[in-house]
Amino acid sequence: MIKYLGKSLQKLYFDGISITITIIEYISTYCLNLNSLKLRIGSGINYVFPYFKNLRINNLILIIHNQYFRNNLLANLFENLAPINV
């Protein structure tokens, strides 16, 4: 379905299911112009991020189900982000 509708999709939410590498590969190949993407990521989180580099997403929502990664992400978040002005 992503393969055939990908170019026309503006929003894509995977809520309630854990994302797989195959789904991320399809999104990064066929859905390059998404405005909003919501994903639930489990144990394979380290393998998912390289696929995001081709996407131009305005609104990225990640639900992370990996306690170790989540703790490290929060600890290092402010060190790696550029200041945001509103």
CSV table of C-alpha atoms in Angstrom, one decimal:
chain,number,residue,atom,x,y,z
A,1,MET,CA,0.0,0.0,0.0
A,2,ILE,CA,2.9,2.4,0.8
A,3,LYS,CA,4.4,1.6,-2.6
A,4,TYR,CA,1.3,2.7,-4.5
A,5,LEU,CA,0.1,5.6,-2.4
A,6,GLY,CA,3.5,6.9,-1.2
A,7,LYS,CA,3.8,9.9,-3.5
A,8,SER,CA,0.4,11.3,-2.6
A,9,LEU,CA,0.6,10.7,1.2
A,10,GLN,CA,0.8,13.8,3.5
A,11,LYS,CA,0.4,12.1,6.8
A,12,LEU,CA,1.3,8.5,7.9
A,13,TYR,CA,0.7,7.2,11.4
A,14,PHE,CA,1.7,3.8,12.6
A,15,ASP,CA,0.1,3.8,16.0
A,16,GLY,CA,-0.6,0.6,17.8
A,17,ILE,CA,1.9,-1.5,15.9
A,18,SER,CA,5.7,-1.7,16.2
A,19,ILE,CA,7.5,-0.5,13.0
A,20,THR,CA,9.8,-2.9,11.1
A,21,ILE,CA,12.9,-2.2,9.0
A,22,THR,CA,10.9,-3.2,5.9
A,23,ILE,CA,8.2,-0.6,6.5
A,24,ILE,CA,10.9,2.0,7.1
A,25,GLU,CA,12.6,1.1,3.9
A,26,TYR,CA,9.3,1.5,2.0
A,27,ILE,CA,8.6,4.8,3.6
A,28,SER,CA,12.1,6.1,2.8
A,29,THR,CA,11.8,5.0,-0.8
A,30,TYR,CA,8.2,5.9,-1.7
A,31,CYS,CA,7.1,8.6,0.8
A,32,LEU,CA,9.7,11.3,0.4
A,33,ASN,CA,7.3,14.2,0.7
A,34,LEU,CA,5.5,13.4,4.0
A,35,ASN,CA,4.5,16.3,6.2
A,36,SER,CA,3.8,14.2,9.3
A,37,LEU,CA,5.1,10.7,10.3
A,38,LYS,CA,4.3,8.9,13.6
A,39,LEU,CA,6.1,5.7,14.4
A,40,ARG,CA,6.2,3.2,17.3
A,41,ILE,CA,9.8,1.8,17.5
A,42,GLY,CA,10.9,-1.2,19.6
A,43,SER,CA,14.1,-3.0,20.0
A,44,GLY,CA,15.4,-2.3,16.4
A,45,ILE,CA,15.7,1.4,17.0
A,46,ASN,CA,19.5,1.6,16.1
A,47,TYR,CA,18.7,0.3,12.6
A,48,VAL,CA,15.9,2.8,11.9
A,49,PHE,CA,17.5,6.2,12.0
A,50,PRO,CA,19.7,5.9,8.8
A,51,TYR,CA,16.5,5.6,6.8
A,52,PHE,CA,15.3,9.0,8.0
A,53,LYS,CA,18.0,11.0,6.1
A,54,ASN,CA,16.2,10.9,2.8
A,55,LEU,CA,12.9,12.1,4.2
A,56,ARG,CA,11.7,15.8,4.5
A,57,ILE,CA,9.4,15.6,7.4
A,58,ASN,CA,8.0,18.6,9.2
A,59,ASN,CA,6.4,16.7,12.1
A,60,LEU,CA,8.1,13.5,13.3
A,61,ILE,CA,6.6,11.7,16.3
A,62,LEU,CA,8.5,8.8,17.7
A,63,ILE,CA,7.1,6.5,20.4
A,64,ILE,CA,10.2,4.6,21.7
A,65,HIS,CA,9.8,1.3,23.6
A,66,ASN,CA,13.4,0.8,24.5
A,67,GLN,CA,14.2,2.0,28.0
A,68,TYR,CA,18.0,2.2,27.6
A,69,PHE,CA,17.8,4.2,24.4
A,70,ARG,CA,15.1,6.5,25.7
A,71,ASN,CA,17.2,7.3,28.8
A,72,ASN,CA,20.3,8.0,26.8
A,73,LEU,CA,18.4,10.1,24.3
A,74,LEU,CA,16.9,12.3,27.0
A,75,ALA,CA,20.3,12.7,28.8
A,76,ASN,CA,22.0,13.9,25.6
A,77,LEU,CA,19.1,15.7,23.9
A,78,PHE,CA,20.1,19.2,25.0
A,79,GLU,CA,23.7,18.8,24.2
A,80,ASN,CA,23.0,18.0,20.5
A,81,LEU,CA,20.2,20.3,19.6
A,82,ALA,CA,20.6,23.7,18.2
A,83,PRO,CA,18.8,26.5,20.1
A,84,ILE,CA,15.2,26.9,19.0
A,85,ASN,CA,13.7,30.4,18.8
A,86,VAL,CA,9.9,30.7,18.8
